[in-house]
Tab-separated table of C-alpha atoms in Angstrom:
chain	number	residue	atom	x	y	z
G	270	LYS	CA	9.600	3.128	-1.075
G	271	ASN	CA	7.786	6.452	0.526
G	272	GLN	CA	4.372	5.548	1.285
G	273	VAL	CA	1.607	7.662	2.292
G	274	GLU	CA	-1.436	5.720	4.229
G	275	GLN	CA	-5.057	7.588	4.515
G	276	SER	CA	-7.995	5.809	6.370
G	277	PRO	CA	-10.772	5.604	6.019
G	278	GLN	CA	-11.132	5.228	2.827
G	279	SER	CA	-14.592	7.108	2.724
G	280	LEU	CA	-17.164	8.264	5.239
G	281	ILE	CA	-20.519	9.972	5.231
G	282	ILE	CA	-21.267	12.441	8.074
G	283	LEU	CA	-24.452	14.754	8.950
G	284	GLU	CA	-24.171	18.246	8.023
G	285	GLY	CA	-23.149	20.160	11.475
G	286	LYS	CA	-21.133	17.408	12.838
G	287	ASN	CA	-17.355	16.916	12.994
G	288	CYS	CA	-14.938	14.151	11.557
G	289	THR	CA	-11.288	13.815	11.855
G	290	LEU	CA	-9.541	11.763	8.924
G	291	GLN	CA	-6.320	10.297	9.499
G	292	CYS	CA	-3.034	9.611	7.540
G	293	ASN	CA	0.402	7.777	8.115
G	294	TYR	CA	3.394	8.017	6.172
G	295	THR	CA	6.850	6.420	6.075
G	296	VAL	CA	8.380	9.158	3.868
G	297	SER	CA	11.448	9.990	5.277
G	298	PRO	CA	13.518	12.499	5.505
G	299	PHE	CA	10.882	14.467	6.288
G	300	SER	CA	10.102	17.715	4.773
G	301	ASN	CA	6.575	19.301	4.831
G	302	LEU	CA	2.663	17.640	5.020
G	303	ARG	CA	0.138	19.156	3.001
G	304	TRP	CA	-3.547	18.567	3.152
G	305	TYR	CA	-5.505	18.859	-0.136
G	306	LYS	CA	-9.326	19.258	-1.142
G	307	GLN	CA	-10.368	17.747	-4.169
G	308	ASP	CA	-13.943	18.752	-5.286
G	309	THR	CA	-15.303	16.273	-7.782
G	310	GLY	CA	-14.004	16.730	-11.421
G	311	ARG	CA	-11.584	19.428	-10.091
G	312	GLY	CA	-8.157	19.532	-9.164
G	313	PRO	CA	-6.801	19.651	-5.668
G	314	VAL	CA	-6.264	22.495	-3.316
G	315	SER	CA	-3.959	22.785	-0.908
G	316	LEU	CA	-5.783	23.514	2.960
G	317	THR	CA	-2.811	23.169	4.987
G	318	ILE	CA	1.153	22.740	5.197
G	319	MET	CA	3.263	21.373	8.212
G	320	THR	CA	6.577	21.472	8.631
G	321	PHE	CA	8.643	19.396	11.442
G	322	SER	CA	8.406	21.713	13.902
G	323	GLU	CA	4.841	22.365	13.589
G	324	ASN	CA	2.389	19.818	15.095
G	325	THR	CA	-1.308	21.957	14.472
G	326	LYS	CA	-2.530	24.293	11.809
G	327	SER	CA	-5.655	25.965	11.226
G	328	ASN	CA	-7.696	26.566	8.111
G	329	GLY	CA	-11.210	27.917	8.988
G	330	ARG	CA	-13.222	24.971	10.058
G	331	TYR	CA	-10.109	22.278	8.591
G	332	THR	CA	-7.573	21.612	11.745
G	333	ALA	CA	-4.419	19.769	10.807
G	334	THR	CA	-2.586	17.877	13.307
G	335	LEU	CA	1.128	16.220	12.782
G	336	ASP	CA	2.839	14.004	14.982
G	337	ALA	CA	6.692	14.044	13.390
G	338	ASP	CA	7.961	11.308	15.708
G	339	THR	CA	5.291	8.775	15.277
G	340	LYS	CA	4.801	9.876	11.222
G	341	GLN	CA	1.038	10.470	11.856
G	342	SER	CA	-0.969	13.258	10.499
G	343	SER	CA	-5.110	14.261	11.168
G	344	LEU	CA	-7.189	16.213	9.701
G	345	HIS	CA	-10.395	17.623	11.625
G	346	ILE	CA	-13.690	19.064	9.873
G	347	THR	CA	-15.797	21.310	12.417
G	348	ALA	CA	-19.493	21.624	12.376
G	349	SER	CA	-19.567	20.193	8.610
G	350	GLN	CA	-21.008	21.874	5.512
G	351	LEU	CA	-22.629	20.498	2.506
G	352	SER	CA	-19.613	22.030	0.384
G	353	ASP	CA	-17.245	19.914	2.757
G	354	SER	CA	-18.153	17.067	0.674
G	355	ALA	CA	-15.100	15.856	-0.951
G	356	SER	CA	-12.232	13.890	-1.264
G	357	TYR	CA	-9.279	14.947	1.041
G	358	ILE	CA	-5.757	13.632	0.044
G	359	CYS	CA	-2.583	14.123	2.589
G	360	VAL	CA	0.360	14.701	0.934
G	361	VAL	CA	3.900	14.180	2.121
G	362	ARG	CA	7.421	15.841	0.969
G	363	ALA	CA	10.740	14.608	1.615
G	364	LEU	CA	13.420	17.006	1.884
G	365	ASN	CA	15.597	17.880	-0.763
G	366	ASP	CA	13.075	16.309	-3.172
G	367	TYR	CA	10.640	17.357	-5.800
G	368	LYS	CA	8.258	14.527	-5.811
G	369	LEU	CA	5.626	14.389	-3.874
G	370	SER	CA	4.411	11.039	-2.202
G	371	PHE	CA	0.182	11.348	-2.064
G	372	GLY	CA	-2.351	9.437	-0.424
G	373	ALA	CA	-5.405	7.786	-1.990
G	374	GLY	CA	-7.351	9.969	-0.218
G	375	THR	CA	-10.875	9.919	1.928
G	376	THR	CA	-13.966	10.805	0.174
G	377	VAL	CA	-16.068	12.713	2.476
G	378	THR	CA	-19.729	12.853	2.167
G	379	VAL	CA	-21.711	15.561	4.065
G	380	ARG	CA	-25.719	14.645	4.029
G	381	ALA	CA	-28.413	17.121	4.881
Y	68	GLY	CA	-7.461	33.371	-16.269
Y	69	ALA	CA	-5.833	33.188	-12.961
Y	70	GLY	CA	-5.822	29.253	-12.522
Y	71	VAL	CA	-3.695	26.478	-14.270
Y	72	SER	CA	-5.915	25.482	-17.155
Y	73	GLN	CA	-6.781	22.104	-19.070
Y	74	SER	CA	-8.046	20.658	-22.476
Y	75	PRO	CA	-9.955	18.944	-23.330
Y	76	SER	CA	-11.977	18.626	-19.597
Y	77	ASN	CA	-13.059	15.063	-21.124
Y	78	LYS	CA	-11.804	12.818	-23.826
Y	79	VAL	CA	-12.716	9.557	-25.367
Y	80	THR	CA	-10.713	7.835	-27.716
Y	81	GLU	CA	-10.742	4.373	-29.084
Y	82	LYS	CA	-7.703	1.979	-28.507
Y	83	GLY	CA	-4.792	2.429	-30.581
Y	84	LYS	CA	-5.380	6.418	-31.283
Y	85	ASP	CA	-3.047	8.904	-30.115
Y	86	VAL	CA	-4.080	11.848	-28.202
Y	87	GLU	CA	-2.409	15.037	-27.061
Y	88	LEU	CA	-3.451	16.685	-23.569
Y	89	ARG	CA	-2.868	20.533	-23.210
Y	90	CYS	CA	-1.676	21.846	-19.504
Y	91	ASP	CA	-1.846	26.490	-19.103
Y	92	PRO	CA	0.299	26.933	-15.774
Y	93	ILE	CA	-0.200	30.619	-13.964
Y	94	SER	CA	1.869	33.160	-15.806
Y	95	GLY	CA	5.388	33.265	-14.517
Y	96	HIS	CA	5.332	30.083	-12.987
Y	97	THR	CA	8.456	27.937	-13.734
Y	98	ALA	CA	7.943	24.479	-12.437
Y	99	LEU	CA	5.588	22.218	-13.943
Y	100	TYR	CA	4.102	18.938	-13.336
Y	101	TRP	CA	2.085	16.297	-14.615
Y	102	TYR	CA	0.243	13.647	-12.751
Y	103	ARG	CA	-2.127	10.903	-13.046
Y	104	GLN	CA	-4.948	9.821	-10.635
Y	105	SER	CA	-6.583	6.812	-11.394
Y	106	LEU	CA	-9.697	5.121	-9.322
Y	107	GLY	CA	-8.959	4.382	-5.589
Y	108	GLN	CA	-5.062	5.606	-6.015
Y	109	GLY	CA	-2.994	8.589	-5.103
Y	110	LEU	CA	-1.887	10.604	-7.473
Y	111	GLU	CA	1.087	9.077	-9.772
Y	112	PHE	CA	4.239	11.538	-10.747
Y	113	LEU	CA	4.748	11.421	-14.779
Y	114	ILE	CA	7.183	14.257	-15.261
Y	115	TYR	CA	8.289	17.412	-13.803
Y	116	PHE	CA	9.698	20.702	-15.703
Y	117	GLN	CA	11.743	23.498	-13.984
Y	118	GLY	CA	12.879	26.282	-16.169
Y	119	ASN	CA	15.211	25.546	-18.666
Y	120	SER	CA	16.205	22.448	-17.492
Y	121	ALA	CA	16.077	19.198	-18.749
Y	122	PRO	CA	12.738	17.493	-17.104
Y	123	ASP	CA	12.289	15.047	-15.030
Y	124	LYS	CA	10.761	11.842	-17.178
Y	125	SER	CA	11.127	9.143	-14.691
Y	126	GLY	CA	7.820	8.647	-14.416
Y	127	LEU	CA	6.442	7.892	-17.367
Y	128	PRO	CA	5.522	4.830	-17.860
Y	129	SER	CA	6.283	3.694	-20.887
Y	130	ASP	CA	7.704	5.067	-24.175
Y	131	ARG	CA	4.341	5.523	-25.319
Y	132	PHE	CA	4.073	8.693	-22.903
Y	133	SER	CA	5.810	11.992	-24.076
Y	134	ALA	CA	5.664	15.323	-22.759
Y	135	GLU	CA	6.980	18.869	-23.871
Y	136	ARG	CA	7.070	22.298	-22.499
Y	137	THR	CA	7.588	25.277	-25.264
Y	138	GLY	CA	8.647	28.428	-24.571
Y	139	GLY	CA	8.673	27.653	-20.945
Y	140	SER	CA	5.013	27.940	-20.384
Y	141	VAL	CA	2.440	25.653	-22.346
Y	142	SER	CA	2.748	21.950	-22.012
Y	143	THR	CA	1.227	19.123	-24.177
Y	144	LEU	CA	1.347	15.601	-22.930
Y	145	THR	CA	0.899	13.029	-26.008
Y	146	ILE	CA	-0.158	9.359	-25.627
Y	147	GLN	CA	0.302	7.284	-28.265
Y	148	ARG	CA	-1.452	3.669	-29.499
Y	149	THR	CA	-3.567	4.398	-26.206
Y	150	GLN	CA	-4.557	1.220	-24.147
Y	151	GLN	CA	-7.760	1.109	-21.717
Y	152	GLU	CA	-5.250	1.019	-18.923
Y	153	ASP	CA	-4.361	4.722	-19.589
Y	154	SER	CA	-7.722	5.698	-18.944
Y	155	ALA	CA	-7.466	8.545	-16.013
Y	156	VAL	CA	-7.330	11.679	-15.005
Y	157	TYR	CA	-4.173	13.533	-15.813
Y	158	LEU	CA	-3.486	16.339	-13.697
Y	159	CYS	CA	-1.290	19.221	-14.416
Y	160	ALA	CA	-0.080	21.412	-11.596
Y	161	SER	CA	2.407	24.509	-11.575
Y	162	SER	CA	4.392	26.243	-8.880
Y	163	SER	CA	5.892	29.480	-8.477
Y	164	SER	CA	10.173	28.230	-8.751
Y	165	GLY	CA	11.576	26.165	-6.963
Y	166	TYR	CA	10.204	22.684	-5.426
Y	167	GLN	CA	9.182	23.908	-2.034
Y	168	GLU	CA	6.612	26.065	-3.528
Y	169	THR	CA	2.998	25.211	-3.171
Y	170	GLN	CA	1.828	23.543	-6.115
Y	171	TYR	CA	-1.553	24.835	-7.842
Y	172	PHE	CA	-3.165	21.992	-9.844
Y	173	GLY	CA	-5.685	22.269	-13.517
Y	174	PRO	CA	-9.021	20.635	-13.063
Y	175	GLY	CA	-7.745	17.757	-15.007
Y	176	THR	CA	-8.421	15.846	-18.594
Y	177	ARG	CA	-10.528	12.689	-17.707
Y	178	LEU	CA	-9.368	10.149	-20.417
Y	179	LEU	CA	-11.771	7.209	-21.699
Y	180	VAL	CA	-9.752	4.702	-23.516
Y	181	LEU	CA	-12.493	2.115	-25.315
């Protein structure tokens, strides 16, 4: 069964600080990996997408990395803001499969 | 609106009652997905509609769950004889065409079965 594991489950950081979220997956054959941000009471919104040949992708203060050999990804948040408080979900798609594999998410709380 | 909309946003029901959840996808999107999100768990695939093709219902957890998509647009997810374990957030997503496209999610319906 394809799995996506995220860590930590939750974290609290002070406004202005950086943090890094981790995602390990076993999905194979690999097609792409997305990071989604889900605000409380809202649906997930795509932040980044990376394919096999890409090892880094940025979206503003969010930078995702991918190591397809070790099947690991990270999401780095720089200079965190209160609005970054949300759940961040790692989502992996297998080749030729419309079903996505979702991680359980990392809940980030940014405090002033 | 421009995004995926879902209704109701919240639903509280008694065990044994039937509920119907609605999803309005982005106009023109041919693919539509239903997911269930339980606390502390990743999204669970329920069903996939693509154009006029037969839907993939392989994720529906029991025969109490069913879904329809009328006219290739609006979709309804029906849960019959609800159980307490059905309590979750039900998310709908749509994408423009094939499964490689970005899925755009609605805000979800929070279902609580008492």
